[in-house]
């Protein structure tokens, strides 16, 4: 036991049967680094990131290493801070979707869905959402789960030096983004899921394109198994790396593939269903490996389940509205591309301008001021590709949120980084972080 207190802002000592124990608070990494350099041992402190190509974005990892062994690991975040939660307080409830879609930019539809489910619960219109809108929300989220997992596998492969895996992953993600562009007009940052339903319906031919996509992905997913699952080099690099058992997951609040790799089949689509997920037939895959290899296998199986869900959505689609019927809430949901290149609901505008002055005034107030949401607070959550994505929102009865706070799974799961990495090798830190799959836009929102 050391007899010299660490360099911190405050430190108090007490004697125990095992030696002197120090209770510390505050402190600074600069002081810790200075103390480490002055100490008579082999330990050094290194920064991995935030520009390091193997930190999954602008994540800073502060590692204390003894030779090649990591003795202490910490995360430094905040390099991608956007102030999205604060900005939501200065926009109306519908405009909020244009902000939240940019948080975890790899899972935009999940951000939008969680936000809109919360708004709809405050409004008391959850049961009024049209069936077609709920089915299309599930369709978009499952396609988004595929695109997110493809990026997780691709970037993980890149960080390990498996460039073929990277090429395959980004190739298949492009197919997902092509579908998003067909359906929403954008490849990212869609703001397509709105309070009350969707911005618009599927365009002509979209259903056939989605079916063709499912067929292609069923063929392409086999390639990942051939390339990685049974590859002895790939397995040796991932097995028993980033280990975190069930007790550790529960203590740290880890969810998603990290939790399911420890054997617990927890999935909000089953345990707390939303958007009608309880009516779909799918499985929640698990493994008992508690390591990075198990998380890779899980993501592959989850993609297969998502393809099944996408096909079920397509089979259920029936003609109908995609926006709630209450005109005091519903924005025009049938947009068309105007000659000025902007999206307009031309028929709706023609009708309200030519038939009813009251309707025109109401439309103007709805778009510029927004609708009022009854005072209250609510927590809504969805199962994103990375785990539980929850939103706690508070309304003071106005046209803008009083407070919106997101429980982003990347932020919570990053807590597990130290437990996964300490005691392992420096090279294994990269594998562990890749298996967590954090997206810093969600962490630093």
Short mmCIF file of C-alpha atoms in Angstrom, two decimals:
data_model
loop_
_atom_site.label_atom_id
_atom_site.label_comp_id
_atom_site.label_asym_id
_atom_site.label_seq_id
_atom_site.Cartn_x
_atom_site.Cartn_y
_atom_site.Cartn_z
CA UNK A 1 0.00 0.00 0.00
CA UNK A 2 1.37 3.40 -0.99
CA UNK A 3 2.25 5.79 1.83
CA UNK A 4 2.18 8.90 -0.37
CA UNK A 5 -1.24 10.43 -1.07
CA UNK A 6 -2.12 11.01 -4.73
CA UNK A 7 -1.86 14.61 -5.98
CA UNK A 8 -5.43 15.84 -5.58
CA UNK A 9 -7.29 18.91 -4.49
CA UNK A 10 -8.09 17.42 -1.09
CA UNK A 11 -6.94 14.25 0.63
CA UNK A 12 -7.58 12.77 4.05
CA UNK A 13 -5.84 9.74 5.54
CA UNK A 14 -6.94 7.10 8.01
CA UNK A 15 -5.19 4.02 9.34
CA UNK A 16 -6.65 0.54 8.80
CA UNK A 17 -5.46 -2.98 9.44
CA UNK A 18 -4.28 -3.10 5.82
CA UNK A 19 -2.37 0.17 5.95
CA UNK A 20 -3.08 3.81 5.29
CA UNK A 21 -6.21 4.53 3.21
CA UNK A 22 -6.63 7.92 1.54
CA UNK A 23 -9.98 9.50 0.76
CA UNK A 24 -9.51 11.92 -2.12
CA UNK A 25 -11.64 14.32 -4.15
CA UNK A 26 -11.03 16.75 -6.96
CA UNK A 27 -7.70 16.64 -8.70
CA UNK A 28 -6.42 17.15 -12.18
CA UNK A 29 -4.87 14.86 -14.73
CA UNK A 30 -1.98 17.27 -15.18
CA UNK A 31 -1.07 16.82 -11.53
CA UNK A 32 -1.47 13.07 -11.85
CA UNK A 33 0.80 13.01 -14.90
CA UNK A 34 3.40 15.14 -13.11
CA UNK A 35 3.36 12.83 -10.12
CA UNK A 36 3.67 9.79 -12.34
CA UNK A 37 6.72 11.20 -14.10
CA UNK A 38 8.36 11.97 -10.76
CA UNK A 39 7.63 8.53 -9.34
CA UNK A 40 10.37 5.92 -9.39
CA UNK A 41 8.57 3.26 -11.44
CA UNK A 42 7.74 2.28 -15.01
CA UNK A 43 4.20 3.66 -15.11
CA UNK A 44 3.43 6.37 -17.63
CA UNK A 45 0.26 8.20 -18.66
CA UNK A 46 -0.63 8.45 -22.35
CA UNK A 47 -3.44 10.07 -24.27
CA UNK A 48 -5.19 7.99 -26.91
CA UNK A 49 -7.24 10.48 -28.86
CA UNK A 50 -9.20 12.55 -29.43
CA UNK A 51 -7.69 12.40 -32.93
CA UNK A 52 -6.48 8.82 -32.66
CA UNK A 53 -7.98 6.71 -35.49
CA UNK A 54 -8.94 3.94 -33.07
CA UNK A 55 -11.05 5.85 -30.56
CA UNK A 56 -14.37 5.62 -32.39
CA UNK A 57 -14.60 9.36 -33.05
CA UNK A 58 -13.44 12.25 -30.90
CA UNK A 59 -13.20 10.17 -27.72
CA UNK A 60 -10.19 10.84 -25.49
CA UNK A 61 -8.84 7.86 -23.57
CA UNK A 62 -6.43 8.63 -20.72
CA UNK A 63 -4.43 5.50 -19.99
CA UNK A 64 -1.98 4.79 -17.21
CA UNK A 65 0.22 1.98 -18.45
CA UNK A 66 2.90 -0.20 -16.93
CA UNK A 67 4.78 -1.54 -19.92
CA UNK A 68 1.99 -2.77 -22.21
CA UNK A 69 -0.49 -3.33 -19.36
CA UNK A 70 -3.24 -0.78 -18.70
CA UNK A 71 -3.41 -0.11 -14.97
CA UNK A 72 -5.96 2.71 -15.13
CA UNK A 73 -8.25 3.97 -17.88
CA UNK A 74 -10.49 7.04 -18.05
CA UNK A 75 -12.67 8.64 -20.70
CA UNK A 76 -12.43 12.30 -21.66
CA UNK A 77 -15.57 13.54 -23.41
CA UNK A 78 -17.01 16.85 -24.55
CA UNK A 79 -15.10 17.37 -27.78
CA UNK A 80 -18.30 17.13 -29.87
CA UNK A 81 -20.62 19.11 -27.58
CA UNK A 82 -23.54 20.63 -29.52
CA UNK A 83 -25.89 21.95 -26.83
CA UNK A 84 -28.83 20.19 -28.47
CA UNK A 85 -30.74 19.67 -25.21
CA UNK A 86 -30.49 23.37 -24.40
CA UNK A 87 -31.42 24.40 -27.93
CA UNK A 88 -34.65 22.39 -27.66
CA UNK A 89 -35.88 24.89 -25.06
CA UNK A 90 -35.91 27.63 -27.73
CA UNK A 91 -37.84 25.78 -30.47
CA UNK A 92 -41.43 24.55 -30.63
CA UNK A 93 -42.24 20.89 -30.11
CA UNK A 94 -42.24 19.95 -33.79
CA UNK A 95 -39.02 21.82 -34.55
CA UNK A 96 -37.38 19.71 -31.83
CA UNK A 97 -37.21 16.75 -34.20
CA UNK A 98 -34.70 18.62 -36.36
CA UNK A 99 -32.36 18.80 -33.35
CA UNK A 100 -32.70 15.35 -31.79
CA UNK A 101 -32.11 13.57 -35.09
CA UNK A 102 -28.54 14.94 -35.01
CA UNK A 103 -27.56 13.57 -31.59
CA UNK A 104 -26.47 10.00 -32.29
CA UNK A 105 -26.16 10.69 -35.99
CA UNK A 106 -25.97 6.97 -36.80
CA UNK A 107 -29.41 6.31 -35.25
CA UNK A 108 -31.49 9.35 -36.26
CA UNK A 109 -34.84 7.54 -36.45
CA UNK A 110 -34.48 6.21 -32.90
CA UNK A 111 -33.76 9.71 -31.58
CA UNK A 112 -36.83 11.03 -33.39
CA UNK A 113 -39.06 8.15 -32.29
CA UNK A 114 -38.15 8.44 -28.59
CA UNK A 115 -38.73 12.20 -28.68
CA UNK A 116 -42.07 11.94 -30.49
CA UNK A 117 -43.33 9.13 -28.25
CA UNK A 118 -42.69 11.41 -25.28
CA UNK A 119 -44.49 14.38 -26.85
CA UNK A 120 -47.44 12.19 -27.83
CA UNK A 121 -47.69 10.79 -24.31
CA UNK A 122 -47.80 14.32 -22.88
CA UNK A 123 -50.49 15.23 -25.42
CA UNK A 124 -52.46 12.07 -24.61
CA UNK A 125 -52.65 10.99 -28.25
CA UNK A 126 -50.59 7.79 -28.11
CA UNK A 127 -53.60 5.64 -29.06
CA UNK A 128 -54.61 8.03 -31.86
CA UNK A 129 -51.49 7.53 -33.97
CA UNK A 130 -52.53 5.91 -37.27
CA UNK A 131 -51.56 2.25 -37.70
CA UNK A 132 -49.73 2.98 -40.93
CA UNK A 133 -47.58 5.59 -39.18
CA UNK A 134 -46.64 3.15 -36.39
CA UNK A 135 -45.78 0.41 -38.89
CA UNK A 136 -43.61 2.77 -40.92
CA UNK A 137 -41.86 3.92 -37.72
CA UNK A 138 -40.97 0.29 -36.95
CA UNK A 139 -39.82 -0.21 -40.55
CA UNK A 140 -37.55 2.84 -40.42
CA UNK A 141 -36.12 1.97 -37.01
CA UNK A 142 -35.25 -1.58 -38.06
CA UNK A 143 -33.60 -0.35 -41.26
CA UNK A 144 -31.71 2.11 -39.07
CA UNK A 145 -30.66 -0.72 -36.73
CA UNK A 146 -29.11 -2.41 -39.73
CA UNK A 147 -27.23 0.71 -40.85
CA UNK A 148 -25.93 1.38 -37.32
CA UNK A 149 -24.68 -2.19 -36.85
CA UNK A 150 -23.00 -2.10 -40.24
CA UNK A 151 -21.04 0.97 -39.12
CA UNK A 152 -20.20 -0.71 -35.79
CA UNK A 153 -18.77 -3.74 -37.57
CA UNK A 154 -17.06 -1.66 -40.27
CA UNK A 155 -15.33 0.76 -37.92
CA UNK A 156 -14.44 -2.04 -35.54
CA UNK A 157 -12.82 -3.89 -38.42
CA UNK A 158 -10.96 -0.76 -39.51
CA UNK A 159 -9.60 -0.22 -35.99
CA UNK A 160 -8.38 -3.82 -35.88
CA UNK A 161 -6.76 -3.61 -39.31
CA UNK A 162 -9.39 -5.83 -40.97
CA UNK A 163 -9.94 -3.53 -43.92
CA UNK A 164 -12.09 -6.00 -45.86
CA UNK A 165 -14.61 -5.98 -43.02
CA UNK A 166 -14.62 -2.18 -43.17
CA UNK A 167 -15.28 -2.20 -46.92
CA UNK A 168 -18.12 -4.70 -46.59
CA UNK A 169 -19.73 -2.78 -43.73
CA UNK A 170 -19.71 0.60 -45.42
CA UNK A 171 -20.83 -0.99 -48.70
CA UNK A 172 -23.96 -2.37 -47.06
CA UNK A 173 -24.58 0.78 -45.07
CA UNK A 174 -24.73 2.69 -48.35
CA UNK A 175 -27.66 0.50 -49.40
CA UNK A 176 -29.44 1.49 -46.17
CA UNK A 177 -28.79 5.18 -46.76
CA UNK A 178 -30.07 4.85 -50.33
CA UNK A 179 -33.38 3.63 -48.91
CA UNK A 180 -33.49 6.48 -46.40
CA UNK A 181 -32.98 8.93 -49.26
CA UNK A 182 -35.81 7.37 -51.25
CA UNK A 183 -38.22 7.49 -48.29
CA UNK A 184 -37.32 10.76 -46.57
CA UNK A 185 -35.30 12.66 -49.17
CA UNK A 186 -32.21 12.67 -46.93
CA UNK A 187 -29.51 10.19 -46.05
CA UNK A 188 -29.02 11.54 -42.50
CA UNK A 189 -30.70 14.06 -40.13
CA UNK A 190 -34.18 13.30 -41.43
CA UNK A 191 -36.65 14.94 -38.97
CA UNK A 192 -39.10 12.55 -40.64
CA UNK A 193 -40.83 11.14 -37.56
CA UNK A 194 -42.96 13.99 -36.22
CA UNK A 195 -45.25 14.36 -33.18
CA UNK A 196 -48.48 12.77 -34.35
CA UNK A 197 -47.05 10.61 -37.12
CA UNK A 198 -44.69 11.10 -40.06
CA UNK A 199 -43.72 13.96 -42.36
CA UNK A 200 -45.12 12.08 -45.36
CA UNK A 201 -46.06 8.68 -46.72
CA UNK A 202 -43.88 6.25 -48.66
CA UNK A 203 -43.19 7.40 -52.22
CA UNK A 204 -44.22 5.20 -55.17
CA UNK A 205 -41.99 2.16 -55.62
CA UNK A 206 -40.48 2.32 -52.13
CA UNK A 207 -42.00 -0.99 -50.98
CA UNK A 208 -40.45 -2.88 -53.91
CA UNK A 209 -37.07 -1.27 -53.25
CA UNK A 210 -37.20 -2.29 -49.59
CA UNK A 211 -38.04 -5.89 -50.56
CA UNK A 212 -35.10 -5.97 -52.97
CA UNK A 213 -32.89 -4.59 -50.19
CA UNK A 214 -33.95 -7.38 -47.80
CA UNK A 215 -33.07 -10.04 -50.37
CA UNK A 216 -29.65 -8.47 -50.96
CA UNK A 217 -28.87 -8.17 -47.24
CA UNK A 218 -29.78 -11.80 -46.54
CA UNK A 219 -27.13 -12.75 -49.08
CA UNK A 220 -24.55 -10.23 -47.88
CA UNK A 221 -24.81 -11.09 -44.18
CA UNK A 222 -23.50 -14.57 -44.96
CA UNK A 223 -20.23 -12.95 -46.07
CA UNK A 224 -19.58 -11.59 -42.56
CA UNK A 225 -19.90 -15.08 -41.12
CA UNK A 226 -17.51 -16.49 -43.70
CA UNK A 227 -15.03 -13.68 -43.25
CA UNK A 228 -15.10 -13.25 -39.46
CA UNK A 229 -17.16 -15.64 -37.35
CA UNK A 230 -15.01 -18.71 -37.91
CA UNK A 231 -11.78 -16.88 -38.67
CA UNK A 232 -9.19 -17.99 -36.05
CA UNK A 233 -7.26 -14.70 -36.28
CA UNK A 234 -10.44 -12.63 -35.85
CA UNK A 235 -11.65 -14.80 -32.97
CA UNK A 236 -8.28 -14.68 -31.19
CA UNK A 237 -8.35 -10.89 -31.39
CA UNK A 238 -11.83 -10.56 -29.86
CA UNK A 239 -12.40 -13.53 -27.55
CA UNK A 240 -12.02 -12.77 -23.82
CA UNK A 241 -11.31 -9.11 -24.66
CA UNK A 242 -13.45 -6.33 -23.19
CA UNK A 243 -14.85 -8.77 -20.63
CA UNK A 244 -17.79 -7.55 -18.55
CA UNK A 245 -20.06 -10.03 -16.78
CA UNK A 246 -23.73 -9.63 -15.89
CA UNK A 247 -23.07 -8.21 -12.44
CA UNK A 248 -20.82 -5.56 -13.94
CA UNK A 249 -23.40 -4.67 -16.59
CA UNK A 250 -26.15 -4.24 -14.01
CA UNK A 251 -23.92 -2.20 -11.70
CA UNK A 252 -22.92 0.18 -14.51
CA UNK A 253 -26.31 0.41 -16.23
CA UNK A 254 -25.02 -1.07 -19.49
CA UNK A 255 -27.70 -2.04 -22.01
CA UNK A 256 -27.92 -3.26 -25.59
CA UNK A 257 -25.44 -5.79 -27.01
CA UNK A 258 -23.14 -5.35 -23.98
CA UNK A 259 -25.86 -6.53 -21.60
CA UNK A 260 -27.15 -9.26 -23.92
CA UNK A 261 -23.62 -10.60 -24.41
CA UNK A 262 -23.72 -11.38 -20.67
CA UNK A 263 -26.73 -13.60 -21.18
CA UNK A 264 -29.64 -11.34 -20.15
CA UNK A 265 -32.29 -11.08 -22.94
CA UNK A 266 -33.34 -7.54 -22.01
CA UNK A 267 -34.86 -5.63 -24.93
CA UNK A 268 -37.39 -2.82 -24.55
CA UNK A 269 -39.19 -4.04 -27.66
CA UNK A 270 -40.18 -7.06 -25.56
CA UNK A 271 -40.11 -5.81 -21.95
CA UNK A 272 -41.78 -2.41 -22.53
CA UNK A 273 -43.17 -2.47 -26.10
CA UNK A 274 -43.92 0.63 -28.13
CA UNK A 275 -45.16 1.27 -31.70
CA UNK A 276 -46.90 -2.12 -31.60
CA UNK A 277 -43.73 -4.20 -31.24
CA UNK A 278 -45.64 -6.68 -29.07
CA UNK A 279 -47.52 -7.79 -32.19
CA UNK A 280 -44.39 -8.69 -34.18
CA UNK A 281 -42.64 -12.04 -34.22
CA UNK A 282 -38.92 -11.78 -33.46
CA UNK A 283 -36.31 -13.13 -31.07
CA UNK A 284 -33.88 -11.35 -28.71
CA UNK A 285 -30.49 -13.01 -29.31
CA UNK A 286 -28.07 -13.46 -26.42
CA UNK A 287 -24.66 -15.00 -25.78
CA UNK A 288 -22.88 -15.92 -22.55
CA UNK A 289 -19.34 -14.94 -23.60
CA UNK A 290 -19.39 -11.45 -21.96
CA UNK A 291 -16.71 -10.37 -24.45
CA UNK A 292 -16.17 -8.48 -27.70
CA UNK A 293 -16.60 -11.58 -29.85
CA UNK A 294 -20.03 -12.24 -28.38
CA UNK A 295 -21.09 -8.66 -29.11
CA UNK A 296 -20.01 -9.06 -32.73
CA UNK A 297 -22.08 -12.25 -33.09
CA UNK A 298 -25.03 -10.54 -31.42
CA UNK A 299 -25.03 -7.66 -33.86
CA UNK A 300 -25.02 -10.05 -36.79
CA UNK A 301 -28.00 -11.98 -35.40
CA UNK A 302 -29.85 -8.77 -34.54
CA UNK A 303 -29.52 -7.70 -38.18
CA UNK A 304 -31.13 -10.95 -39.28
CA UNK A 305 -34.00 -10.35 -36.85
CA UNK A 306 -34.35 -6.80 -38.18
CA UNK A 307 -34.71 -8.11 -41.73
CA UNK A 308 -37.54 -10.36 -40.51
CA UNK A 309 -39.21 -7.36 -38.87
CA UNK A 310 -38.87 -5.25 -42.02
CA UNK A 311 -40.64 -7.96 -44.05
CA UNK A 312 -43.43 -8.16 -41.45
CA UNK A 313 -43.89 -4.39 -41.69
CA UNK A 314 -44.18 -4.54 -45.47
CA UNK A 315 -46.77 -7.32 -45.24
CA UNK A 316 -48.88 -5.29 -42.79
CA UNK A 317 -48.99 -2.03 -44.72
CA UNK A 318 -52.52 -0.94 -45.57
CA UNK A 319 -53.62 2.35 -47.14
CA UNK A 320 -54.31 5.04 -44.59
CA UNK A 321 -53.14 8.32 -43.08
CA UNK A 322 -49.67 8.81 -41.61
CA UNK A 323 -50.53 11.76 -39.35
CA UNK A 324 -52.96 12.09 -36.46
CA UNK A 325 -56.36 13.52 -37.39
CA UNK A 326 -56.33 16.44 -34.91
CA UNK A 327 -55.66 19.49 -37.07
CA UNK A 328 -54.51 21.47 -34.04
CA UNK A 329 -51.50 19.14 -33.83
CA UNK A 330 -50.95 17.70 -37.30
CA UNK A 331 -48.62 19.48 -39.63
CA UNK A 332 -49.37 18.94 -43.34
CA UNK A 333 -48.11 15.44 -43.98
CA UNK A 334 -48.24 15.21 -47.76
CA UNK A 335 -45.34 17.28 -49.05
CA UNK A 336 -44.31 17.77 -52.65
CA UNK A 337 -41.23 19.28 -54.24
CA UNK A 338 -42.08 22.76 -55.45
CA UNK A 339 -40.50 24.66 -58.34
CA UNK A 340 -38.40 26.58 -55.81
CA UNK A 341 -36.86 23.31 -54.62
CA UNK A 342 -38.63 23.49 -51.26
CA UNK A 343 -41.07 20.96 -49.84
CA UNK A 344 -44.65 22.19 -49.94
CA UNK A 345 -48.08 20.68 -49.44
CA UNK A 346 -49.45 22.42 -52.52
CA UNK A 347 -52.95 20.98 -52.42
CA UNK A 348 -53.32 21.81 -48.73
CA UNK A 349 -52.12 25.39 -49.23
CA UNK A 350 -54.42 25.85 -52.23
CA UNK A 351 -57.37 24.63 -50.20
CA UNK A 352 -56.84 26.77 -47.11
CA UNK A 353 -55.98 29.90 -49.09
CA UNK A 354 -58.96 29.56 -51.40
CA UNK A 355 -61.70 28.37 -49.05
CA UNK A 356 -61.17 29.45 -45.46
CA UNK A 357 -59.46 32.44 -43.92
CA UNK A 358 -59.74 30.78 -40.49
CA UNK A 359 -57.93 27.69 -41.78
CA UNK A 360 -55.17 29.85 -43.25
CA UNK A 361 -54.70 31.72 -39.96
CA UNK A 362 -54.67 28.44 -38.02
CA UNK A 363 -52.09 26.97 -40.40
CA UNK A 364 -49.90 30.04 -39.97
CA UNK A 365 -50.09 29.88 -36.17
CA UNK A 366 -49.48 26.10 -36.11
CA UNK A 367 -46.29 26.37 -38.18
CA UNK A 368 -44.85 29.54 -36.67
CA UNK A 369 -45.93 29.25 -33.03
CA UNK A 370 -46.63 25.54 -32.62
CA UNK A 371 -49.17 23.66 -30.54
CA UNK A 372 -49.40 23.76 -26.76
CA UNK A 373 -48.55 20.66 -24.74
CA UNK A 374 -50.24 20.15 -21.34
CA UNK A 375 -47.99 20.69 -18.33
CA UNK A 376 -46.38 17.54 -17.00
CA UNK A 377 -43.40 15.28 -17.37
CA UNK A 378 -42.84 11.91 -18.98
CA UNK A 379 -40.13 9.34 -19.67
CA UNK A 380 -40.22 7.45 -22.95
CA UNK A 381 -37.64 4.93 -24.13
CA UNK A 382 -36.85 2.86 -27.21
CA UNK A 383 -34.38 0.05 -27.85
CA UNK A 384 -31.72 1.65 -30.03
CA UNK A 385 -28.92 -0.40 -31.63
CA UNK A 386 -26.68 0.54 -28.68
CA UNK A 387 -29.17 0.01 -25.84
CA UNK A 388 -31.87 1.92 -24.01
CA UNK A 389 -32.39 5.38 -25.48
CA UNK A 390 -34.67 7.29 -23.14
CA UNK A 391 -36.00 10.82 -23.04
CA UNK A 392 -37.27 12.67 -19.99
CA UNK A 393 -39.22 15.72 -21.06
CA UNK A 394 -40.98 18.38 -19.01
CA UNK A 395 -43.69 20.71 -20.29
CA UNK A 396 -44.87 23.88 -18.57
CA UNK A 397 -47.95 24.06 -20.78
CA UNK A 398 -46.36 26.17 -23.50
CA UNK A 399 -45.46 25.72 -27.14
CA UNK A 400 -41.83 24.89 -26.32
CA UNK A 401 -40.28 22.24 -24.06
CA UNK A 402 -39.32 23.40 -20.59
CA UNK A 403 -36.60 20.71 -20.43
CA UNK A 404 -35.65 17.68 -22.50
CA UNK A 405 -32.95 15.30 -21.32
CA UNK A 406 -31.82 12.17 -23.15
CA UNK A 407 -30.41 9.01 -21.61
CA UNK A 408 -28.11 8.12 -24.44
CA UNK A 409 -26.82 4.52 -24.33
CA UNK A 410 -23.38 5.48 -25.68
CA UNK A 411 -22.86 7.79 -22.69
CA UNK A 412 -23.96 5.19 -20.16
CA UNK A 413 -22.12 2.29 -21.79
CA UNK A 414 -18.85 4.25 -21.84
CA UNK A 415 -18.77 3.86 -18.06
CA UNK A 416 -17.86 0.23 -18.70
CA UNK A 417 -14.66 1.17 -20.53
CA UNK A 418 -12.45 1.15 -17.43
CA UNK A 419 -13.84 -2.18 -16.20
CA UNK A 420 -13.24 -3.73 -19.62
CA UNK A 421 -9.74 -2.37 -20.17
CA UNK A 422 -7.88 -2.19 -16.86
CA UNK A 423 -5.55 -5.12 -16.46
CA UNK A 424 -5.44 -5.79 -20.21
CA UNK A 425 -3.09 -4.75 -22.99
CA UNK A 426 -3.03 -1.36 -24.70
CA UNK A 427 -3.99 -2.96 -28.01
CA UNK A 428 -7.02 -4.54 -26.37
CA UNK A 429 -8.39 -1.12 -25.38
CA UNK A 430 -9.16 -0.54 -29.05
CA UNK A 431 -11.10 -3.82 -29.27
CA UNK A 432 -13.09 -3.04 -26.12
CA UNK A 433 -14.07 0.45 -27.26
CA UNK A 434 -15.08 -0.89 -30.68
CA UNK A 435 -17.33 -3.48 -29.01
CA UNK A 436 -19.04 -0.73 -26.98
CA UNK A 437 -19.63 1.19 -30.25
CA UNK A 438 -20.04 4.67 -28.75
CA UNK A 439 -21.11 7.56 -30.97
CA UNK A 440 -19.86 10.84 -29.57
CA UNK A 441 -22.74 12.88 -30.99
CA UNK A 442 -24.97 11.05 -28.53
CA UNK A 443 -22.49 11.26 -25.68
CA UNK A 444 -21.88 15.01 -25.97
CA UNK A 445 -25.39 16.15 -26.90
#
